[in-house]
PDB file of C-alpha atoms in Angstrom:
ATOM      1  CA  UNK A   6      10.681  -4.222   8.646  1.00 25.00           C
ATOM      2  CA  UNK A   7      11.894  -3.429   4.913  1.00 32.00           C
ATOM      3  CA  UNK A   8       9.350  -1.526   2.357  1.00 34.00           C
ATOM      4  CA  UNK A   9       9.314  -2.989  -0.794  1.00 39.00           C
ATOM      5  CA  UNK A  10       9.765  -0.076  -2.884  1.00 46.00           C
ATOM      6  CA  UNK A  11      12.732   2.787  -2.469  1.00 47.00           C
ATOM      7  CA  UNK A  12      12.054   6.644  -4.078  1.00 50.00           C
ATOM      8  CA  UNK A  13      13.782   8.197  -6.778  1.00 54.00           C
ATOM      9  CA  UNK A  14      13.388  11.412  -8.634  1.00 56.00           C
ATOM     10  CA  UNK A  15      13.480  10.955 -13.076  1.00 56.00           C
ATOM     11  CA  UNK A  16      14.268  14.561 -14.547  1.00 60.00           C
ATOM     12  CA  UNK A  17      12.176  14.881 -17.442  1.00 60.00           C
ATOM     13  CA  UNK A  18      11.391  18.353 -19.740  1.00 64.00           C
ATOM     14  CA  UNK A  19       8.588  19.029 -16.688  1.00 66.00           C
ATOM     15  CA  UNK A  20      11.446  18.939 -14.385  1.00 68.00           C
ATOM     16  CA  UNK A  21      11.838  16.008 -11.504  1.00 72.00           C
ATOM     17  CA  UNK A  22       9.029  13.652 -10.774  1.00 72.00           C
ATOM     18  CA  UNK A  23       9.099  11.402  -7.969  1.00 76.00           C
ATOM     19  CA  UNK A  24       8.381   7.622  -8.907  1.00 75.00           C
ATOM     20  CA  UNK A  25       8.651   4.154  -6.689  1.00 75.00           C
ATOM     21  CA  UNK A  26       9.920   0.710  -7.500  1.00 70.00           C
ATOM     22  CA  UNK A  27      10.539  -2.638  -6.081  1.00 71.00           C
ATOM     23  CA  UNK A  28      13.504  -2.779  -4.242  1.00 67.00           C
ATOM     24  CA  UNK A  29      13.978  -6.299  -5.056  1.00 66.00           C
ATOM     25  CA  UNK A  30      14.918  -4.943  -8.810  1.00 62.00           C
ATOM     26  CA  UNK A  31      18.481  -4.862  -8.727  1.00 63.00           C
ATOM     27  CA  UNK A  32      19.332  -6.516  -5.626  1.00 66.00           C
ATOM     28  CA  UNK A  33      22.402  -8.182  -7.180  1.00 69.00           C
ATOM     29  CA  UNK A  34      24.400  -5.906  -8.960  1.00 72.00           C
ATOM     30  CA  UNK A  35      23.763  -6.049 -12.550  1.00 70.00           C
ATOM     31  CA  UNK A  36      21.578  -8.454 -12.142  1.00 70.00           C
ATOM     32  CA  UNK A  37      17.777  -7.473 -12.598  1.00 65.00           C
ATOM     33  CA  UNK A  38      15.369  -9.546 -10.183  1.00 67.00           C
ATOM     34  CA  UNK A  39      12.081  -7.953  -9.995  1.00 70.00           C
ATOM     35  CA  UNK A  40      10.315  -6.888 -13.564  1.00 66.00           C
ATOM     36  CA  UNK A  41       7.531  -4.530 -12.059  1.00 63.00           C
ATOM     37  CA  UNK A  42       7.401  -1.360 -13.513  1.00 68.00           C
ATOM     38  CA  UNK A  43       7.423   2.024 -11.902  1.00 73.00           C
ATOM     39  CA  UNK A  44       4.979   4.569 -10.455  1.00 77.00           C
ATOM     40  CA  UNK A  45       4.568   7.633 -10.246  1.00 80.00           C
ATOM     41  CA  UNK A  46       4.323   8.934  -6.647  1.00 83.00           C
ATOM     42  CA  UNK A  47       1.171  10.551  -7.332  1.00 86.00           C
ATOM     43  CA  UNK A  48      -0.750   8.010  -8.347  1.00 87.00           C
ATOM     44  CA  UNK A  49       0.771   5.689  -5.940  1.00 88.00           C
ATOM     45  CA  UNK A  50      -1.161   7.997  -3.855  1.00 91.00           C
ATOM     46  CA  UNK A  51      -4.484   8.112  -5.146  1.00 94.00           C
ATOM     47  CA  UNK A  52      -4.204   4.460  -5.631  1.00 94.00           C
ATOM     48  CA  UNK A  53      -4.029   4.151  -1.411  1.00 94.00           C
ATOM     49  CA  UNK A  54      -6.738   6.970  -1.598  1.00 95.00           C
ATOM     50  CA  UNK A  55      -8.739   4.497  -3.853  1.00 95.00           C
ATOM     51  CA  UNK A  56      -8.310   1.672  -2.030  1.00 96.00           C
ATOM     52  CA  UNK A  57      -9.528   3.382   1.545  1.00 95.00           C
ATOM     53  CA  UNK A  58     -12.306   4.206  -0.009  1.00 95.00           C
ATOM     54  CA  UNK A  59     -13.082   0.356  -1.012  1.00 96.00           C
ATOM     55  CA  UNK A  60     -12.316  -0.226   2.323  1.00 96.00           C
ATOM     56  CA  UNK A  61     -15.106   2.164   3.557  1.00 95.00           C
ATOM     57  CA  UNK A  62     -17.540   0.977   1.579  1.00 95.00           C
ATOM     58  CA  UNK A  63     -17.139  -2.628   2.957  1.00 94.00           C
ATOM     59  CA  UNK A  64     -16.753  -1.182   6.618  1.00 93.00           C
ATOM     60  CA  UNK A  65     -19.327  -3.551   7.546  1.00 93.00           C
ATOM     61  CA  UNK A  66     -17.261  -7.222   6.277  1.00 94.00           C
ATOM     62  CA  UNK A  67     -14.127  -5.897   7.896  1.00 93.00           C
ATOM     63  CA  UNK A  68     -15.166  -5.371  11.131  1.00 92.00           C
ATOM     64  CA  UNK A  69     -16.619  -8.500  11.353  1.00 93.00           C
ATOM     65  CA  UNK A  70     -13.324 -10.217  10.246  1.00 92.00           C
ATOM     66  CA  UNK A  71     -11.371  -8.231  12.534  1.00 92.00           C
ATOM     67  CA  UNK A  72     -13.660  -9.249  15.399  1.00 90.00           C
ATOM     68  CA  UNK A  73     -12.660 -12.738  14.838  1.00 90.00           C
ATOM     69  CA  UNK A  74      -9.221 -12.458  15.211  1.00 88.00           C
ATOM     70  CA  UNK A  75      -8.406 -14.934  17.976  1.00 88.00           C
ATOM     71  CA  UNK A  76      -5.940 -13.844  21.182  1.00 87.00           C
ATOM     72  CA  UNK A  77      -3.079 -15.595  19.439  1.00 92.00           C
ATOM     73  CA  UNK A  78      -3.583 -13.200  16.445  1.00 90.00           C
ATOM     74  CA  UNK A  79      -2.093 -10.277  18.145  1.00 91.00           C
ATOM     75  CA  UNK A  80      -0.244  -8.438  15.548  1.00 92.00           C
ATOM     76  CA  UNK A  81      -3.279  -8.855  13.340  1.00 91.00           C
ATOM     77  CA  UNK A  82      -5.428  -7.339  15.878  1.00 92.00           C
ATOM     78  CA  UNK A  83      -2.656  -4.283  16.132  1.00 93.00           C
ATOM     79  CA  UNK A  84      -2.683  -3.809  12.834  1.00 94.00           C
ATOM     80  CA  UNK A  85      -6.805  -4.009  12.314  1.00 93.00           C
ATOM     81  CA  UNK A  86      -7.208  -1.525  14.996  1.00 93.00           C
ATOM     82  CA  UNK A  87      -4.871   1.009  12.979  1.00 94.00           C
ATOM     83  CA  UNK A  88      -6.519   0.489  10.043  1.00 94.00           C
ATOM     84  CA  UNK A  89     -10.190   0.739  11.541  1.00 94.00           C
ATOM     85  CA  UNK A  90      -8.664   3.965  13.109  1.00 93.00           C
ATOM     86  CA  UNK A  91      -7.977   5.317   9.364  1.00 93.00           C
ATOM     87  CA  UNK A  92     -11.229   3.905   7.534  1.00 93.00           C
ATOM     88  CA  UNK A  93     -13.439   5.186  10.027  1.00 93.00           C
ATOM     89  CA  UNK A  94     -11.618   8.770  10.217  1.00 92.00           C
ATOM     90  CA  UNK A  95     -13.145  10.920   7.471  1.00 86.00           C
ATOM     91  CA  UNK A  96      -9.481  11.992   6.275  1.00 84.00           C
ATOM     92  CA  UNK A  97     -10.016  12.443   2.189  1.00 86.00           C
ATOM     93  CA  UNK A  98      -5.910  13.891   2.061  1.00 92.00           C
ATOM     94  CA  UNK A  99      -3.337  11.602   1.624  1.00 92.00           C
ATOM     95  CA  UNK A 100      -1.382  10.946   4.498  1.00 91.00           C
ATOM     96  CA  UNK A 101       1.719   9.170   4.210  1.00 89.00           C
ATOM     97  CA  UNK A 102       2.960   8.323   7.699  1.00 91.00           C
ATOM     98  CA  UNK A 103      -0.757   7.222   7.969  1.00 92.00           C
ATOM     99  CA  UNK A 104      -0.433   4.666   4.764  1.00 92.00           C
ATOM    100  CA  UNK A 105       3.256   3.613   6.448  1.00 90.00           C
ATOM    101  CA  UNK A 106       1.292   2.347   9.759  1.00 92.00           C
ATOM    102  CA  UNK A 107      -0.952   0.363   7.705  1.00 95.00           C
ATOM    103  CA  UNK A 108       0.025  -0.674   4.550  1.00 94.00           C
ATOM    104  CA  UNK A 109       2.182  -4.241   3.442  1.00 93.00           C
ATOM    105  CA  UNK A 110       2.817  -3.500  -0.382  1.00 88.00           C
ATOM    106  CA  UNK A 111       1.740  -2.036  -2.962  1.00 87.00           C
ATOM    107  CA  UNK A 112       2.140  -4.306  -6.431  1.00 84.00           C
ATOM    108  CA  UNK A 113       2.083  -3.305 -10.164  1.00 82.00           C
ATOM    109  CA  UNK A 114       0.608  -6.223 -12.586  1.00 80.00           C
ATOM    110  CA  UNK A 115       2.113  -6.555 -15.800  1.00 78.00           C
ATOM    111  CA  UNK A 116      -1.669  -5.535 -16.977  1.00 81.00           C
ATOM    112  CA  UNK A 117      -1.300  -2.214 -14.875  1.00 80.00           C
ATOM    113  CA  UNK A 118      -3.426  -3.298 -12.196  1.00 88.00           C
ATOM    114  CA  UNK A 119      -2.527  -2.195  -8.756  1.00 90.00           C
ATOM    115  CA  UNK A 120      -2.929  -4.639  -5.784  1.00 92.00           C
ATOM    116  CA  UNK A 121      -2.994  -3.405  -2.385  1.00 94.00           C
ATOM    117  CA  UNK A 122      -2.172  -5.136   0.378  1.00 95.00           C
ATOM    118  CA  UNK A 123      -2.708  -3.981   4.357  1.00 96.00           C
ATOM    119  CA  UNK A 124      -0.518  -5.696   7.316  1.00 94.00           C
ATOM    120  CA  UNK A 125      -3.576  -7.242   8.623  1.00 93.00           C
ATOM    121  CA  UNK A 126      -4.494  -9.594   5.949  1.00 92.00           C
ATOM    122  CA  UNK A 127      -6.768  -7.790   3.795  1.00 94.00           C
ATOM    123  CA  UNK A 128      -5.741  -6.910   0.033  1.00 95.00           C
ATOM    124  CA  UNK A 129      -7.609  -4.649  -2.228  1.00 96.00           C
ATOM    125  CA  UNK A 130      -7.061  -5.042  -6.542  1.00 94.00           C
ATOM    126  CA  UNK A 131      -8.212  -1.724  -8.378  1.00 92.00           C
TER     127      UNK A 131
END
């Protein structure tokens, strides 16, 4: 499995932040492919911290979606049962081996929204 984004560190006069891009953006040499912009690490991480808290809320609508997974839908049930593991634990820290079991991508719009998407299925816009 490949991440869609790859870490790097900008110096600026507050010293070196760490920010996250598509990795898609220059994946032909001089060539630029994806037009996303950046984000900063930290609020890459409140945005996942955001969007588990949606999640909670709708607790509820997701476990009945996840019931109906059929037998053939076994990687979808793997993948619920990780993420029902995470929005029914009452961790408030980030946790990023946590986010890695559970999480598909994490897109920028244009309009600076942030759309999250989980490896079962279910995306979250904030």
């Amino acid at each position: 499995m490949r991440r869609s984004v790859w870490q790097k560190n900008w110096t600026t006069s507050r010293g070196k932040r760490p920010v996250w891009h598509c990795n898609n953006r220059y994946k032909v040499k001089g060539v630029q492919g994806c037009t996303n912009r950046y984000i900063d690490e930290e609020t890459l991480q409140q945005a996942f911290l955001r969007a588990l808290e949606i999640l909670r809320e709708n607790k509820d609508t997701l476990l009945e979606k996840w019931a109906n997974f059929s037998e053939d839908q076994k990687l979808e049930k793997y993948h619920s049962e990780q993420l029902k593991k995470l929005v029914e634990s009452d961790q408030t820290a980030f946790d990023g081996r946590r986010m890695c079991q559970v999480l598909e991508k994490i897109a920028l719009g244009e309009d600076g929204c942030i759309s999250i998407k989980f490896l079962e299925g279910t995306e979250v816009d904030l």
